[in-house]
Short mmCIF file of C-alpha atoms in Angstrom, two decimals:
data_model
loop_
_atom_site.label_atom_id
_atom_site.label_comp_id
_atom_site.label_asym_id
_atom_site.label_seq_id
_atom_site.Cartn_x
_atom_site.Cartn_y
_atom_site.Cartn_z
CA ALA F 27 5.51 15.71 10.90
CA GLU F 28 2.83 12.68 11.34
CA GLY F 29 -0.36 12.32 10.91
CA TYR F 30 -3.06 9.27 11.36
CA GLY F 31 -6.36 8.78 10.81
CA ILE F 32 -6.83 6.04 13.15
CA HIS F 33 -4.11 3.68 14.18
CA PHE F 34 -4.18 0.32 15.93
CA ARG F 35 -1.08 -1.03 17.88
CA SER F 36 -0.96 -3.94 19.31
CA SER F 37 -4.81 -4.35 19.42
CA ASP F 38 -7.36 -6.85 19.03
CA ILE F 39 -10.38 -6.21 16.93
CA THR F 40 -12.01 -9.57 17.32
CA ASN F 41 -14.73 -8.84 15.14
CA ALA F 42 -15.13 -6.58 11.55
CA PHE F 43 -13.37 -2.99 11.44
CA VAL F 44 -16.12 -1.16 8.85
CA ASN F 45 -15.91 2.06 7.78
CA SER F 46 -19.12 3.74 6.09
CA GLY F 47 -17.92 7.27 7.02
CA THR F 48 -14.59 9.54 6.32
CA ILE F 49 -10.99 8.80 8.08
CA THR F 50 -8.29 11.23 7.18
CA GLY F 51 -4.83 11.33 8.02
CA THR F 52 -2.72 14.53 6.99
CA ALA F 53 1.13 15.61 7.82
CA THR F 54 2.56 18.43 6.35
CA ALA F 55 5.83 19.69 7.18
CA SER F 56 7.52 22.85 5.75
CA ILE F 57 10.72 24.38 6.74
CA SER F 58 12.83 27.59 5.41
CA GLY F 59 16.74 28.76 5.37
CA GLY F 60 19.66 27.57 6.49
CA THR F 61 20.05 23.61 6.67
CA SER F 62 16.61 22.16 5.66
CA SER F 63 14.97 18.58 5.44
CA ALA F 64 11.65 18.33 6.11
CA SER F 65 9.91 15.20 6.41
CA ALA F 66 6.04 14.13 6.57
CA THR F 67 4.21 10.92 6.79
CA ALA F 68 0.20 10.16 6.77
CA TYR F 69 -1.59 7.35 7.14
CA GLY F 70 -5.64 7.08 6.96
CA LEU F 71 -5.65 3.76 8.79
CA LEU F 72 -2.82 1.98 10.12
CA ILE F 73 -3.03 -1.85 11.71
CA ASP F 74 0.34 -2.08 13.13
CA SER F 75 2.14 -4.96 14.48
CA GLY F 76 0.88 -7.02 17.31
CA SER F 77 -2.98 -6.39 16.10
CA THR F 78 -5.29 -8.83 15.22
CA PHE F 79 -8.64 -8.31 13.61
CA GLY F 80 -11.49 -9.93 12.04
CA SER F 81 -12.03 -8.37 8.33
CA LEU F 82 -11.75 -4.80 7.29
CA THR F 83 -14.74 -3.91 5.40
CA ASN F 84 -14.71 0.18 3.60
CA SER F 85 -17.67 1.50 1.90
CA GLY F 86 -16.98 5.27 3.11
CA THR F 87 -13.41 7.24 2.34
CA VAL F 88 -10.19 6.34 3.51
CA SER F 89 -7.78 9.03 2.61
CA ALA F 90 -4.05 10.00 3.38
CA THR F 91 -2.07 13.19 2.37
CA ALA F 92 1.86 14.13 2.90
CA THR F 93 3.17 17.60 1.69
CA ALA F 94 7.06 18.26 2.50
CA ASP F 95 8.79 21.32 1.79
CA SER F 96 12.13 22.81 2.15
CA SER F 97 13.00 25.74 0.47
CA ASP F 98 15.50 28.76 0.58
CA VAL F 99 18.36 26.58 1.83
CA THR F 100 21.93 28.05 0.78
CA GLY F 101 25.17 26.19 1.33
CA THR F 102 23.75 22.57 1.63
CA THR F 103 21.03 20.28 -0.01
CA ALA F 104 17.36 21.01 0.55
CA THR F 105 15.56 17.41 1.60
CA ALA F 106 11.65 16.62 1.46
CA ASN F 107 10.43 13.76 1.66
CA ALA F 108 6.61 12.80 1.60
CA GLN F 109 5.08 9.09 2.23
CA ALA F 110 1.22 8.59 1.89
CA TYR F 111 -0.62 5.42 3.15
CA ALA F 112 -4.23 5.60 2.70
CA ILE F 113 -4.56 1.87 4.54
CA GLU F 114 -1.37 0.12 5.86
CA ILE F 115 -1.63 -3.48 7.25
CA ASN F 116 2.15 -3.85 8.81
CA GLY F 117 4.15 -6.30 10.22
CA ALA F 118 2.67 -9.05 12.27
CA ALA F 119 -0.63 -8.04 11.90
CA THR F 120 -2.35 -11.50 12.54
CA ASP F 121 -4.56 -13.21 10.14
CA PRO F 122 -6.45 -10.19 8.68
CA GLY F 123 -9.40 -12.19 7.29
CA ALA F 124 -11.48 -10.67 4.23
CA ILE F 125 -10.32 -7.14 3.37
CA SER F 126 -13.10 -5.64 1.46
CA ASN F 127 -13.30 -1.60 -0.40
CA THR F 128 -16.60 -0.66 -2.31
CA GLY F 129 -15.60 2.91 -1.19
CA THR F 130 -12.84 5.15 -2.01
CA VAL F 131 -9.08 5.13 -0.94
CA THR F 132 -6.81 7.47 -1.87
CA ALA F 133 -3.22 8.71 -1.00
CA SER F 134 -1.30 11.95 -2.16
CA ALA F 135 2.48 12.96 -1.44
CA THR F 136 3.91 15.93 -2.01
CA ALA F 137 7.64 16.82 -1.80
CA THR F 138 9.26 19.85 -3.07
CA ALA F 139 13.12 20.70 -2.33
CA ASP F 140 14.32 24.16 -3.49
CA GLY F 141 17.89 25.60 -2.28
CA ASP F 142 21.13 25.27 -3.57
CA SER F 143 20.68 21.70 -4.69
CA GLY F 144 17.75 20.12 -3.92
CA VAL F 145 16.42 15.98 -3.34
CA ALA F 146 13.15 15.24 -3.09
CA THR F 147 11.33 12.11 -2.66
CA ALA F 148 7.44 11.14 -2.57
CA ASN F 149 5.52 7.54 -2.01
CA ALA F 150 2.29 6.86 -2.13
CA TYR F 151 0.31 4.09 -1.58
CA GLY F 152 -3.64 3.36 -1.71
CA PHE F 153 -2.66 -0.04 0.01
CA PHE F 154 0.05 -1.38 1.42
CA ILE F 155 0.28 -4.87 2.83
CA ASN F 156 3.90 -5.46 4.75
CA ASN F 157 5.18 -8.36 6.57
CA THR F 158 1.68 -9.62 6.73
CA ALA F 159 1.87 -13.46 6.57
CA ASN F 160 -2.11 -14.88 5.40
CA LEU F 161 -4.47 -12.78 3.78
CA THR F 162 -7.31 -16.10 4.31
CA GLY F 163 -9.99 -14.45 3.41
CA GLY F 164 -8.59 -12.36 0.40
CA LEU F 165 -9.12 -8.76 -1.15
CA SER F 166 -11.66 -7.40 -3.06
CA ASN F 167 -12.25 -4.07 -4.79
CA SER F 168 -15.07 -2.84 -6.33
CA GLY F 169 -14.80 0.54 -5.58
CA THR F 170 -11.49 3.28 -6.21
CA ILE F 171 -8.41 3.09 -4.62
CA SER F 172 -5.98 5.69 -6.05
CA ALA F 173 -2.35 6.88 -5.23
CA THR F 174 -0.62 10.03 -6.69
CA ALA F 175 2.98 11.08 -5.64
CA SER F 176 4.97 14.15 -7.03
CA ALA F 177 8.40 14.93 -6.00
CA THR F 178 10.64 18.18 -7.49
CA ALA F 179 14.02 19.48 -6.72
CA ALA F 180 14.92 22.73 -8.35
CA ARG F 181 18.16 24.69 -7.53
CA ARG F 182 18.06 28.30 -6.54
CA ALA F 183 17.97 30.35 -9.55
CA SER F 184 20.73 32.56 -8.75
CA ASN F 185 23.13 29.30 -8.50
CA LEU F 186 22.41 28.64 -12.07
CA LEU F 187 24.38 31.84 -13.13
CA SER F 188 27.62 30.72 -11.46
#
């Protein structure tokens, strides 16, 4: 499952991108029984490869929440993967100018795997700037940026006795 609040891909934003409201990206994946793997990725604001923009200003709220739950798996490994990116500027987004946050940026990722055996991974990022050559205008923050990740893998209780 994937969820996007706003996704710019190969887009030109010649002036400023300003958020004073609320942007939310949510993804939930849940599977039960048999062979199961659940994966959820959420983005509040994703500025993707090939995009250009003058500046980014947030005085509102940008959030991303990803939840993955894989349960009741028998005979194999339950796998859950959750990734949350509140604001991501990714791969060759050209010279993004100034980035300013005076608002709230939050990311939360939760993964739970429960079966004969389990593997759970969770990653959360407030700001994730990846493969971007220049931040000529810099990054300033006088607001709140938070990221919380939780991963739990449990072995089914009936298998603990064997």
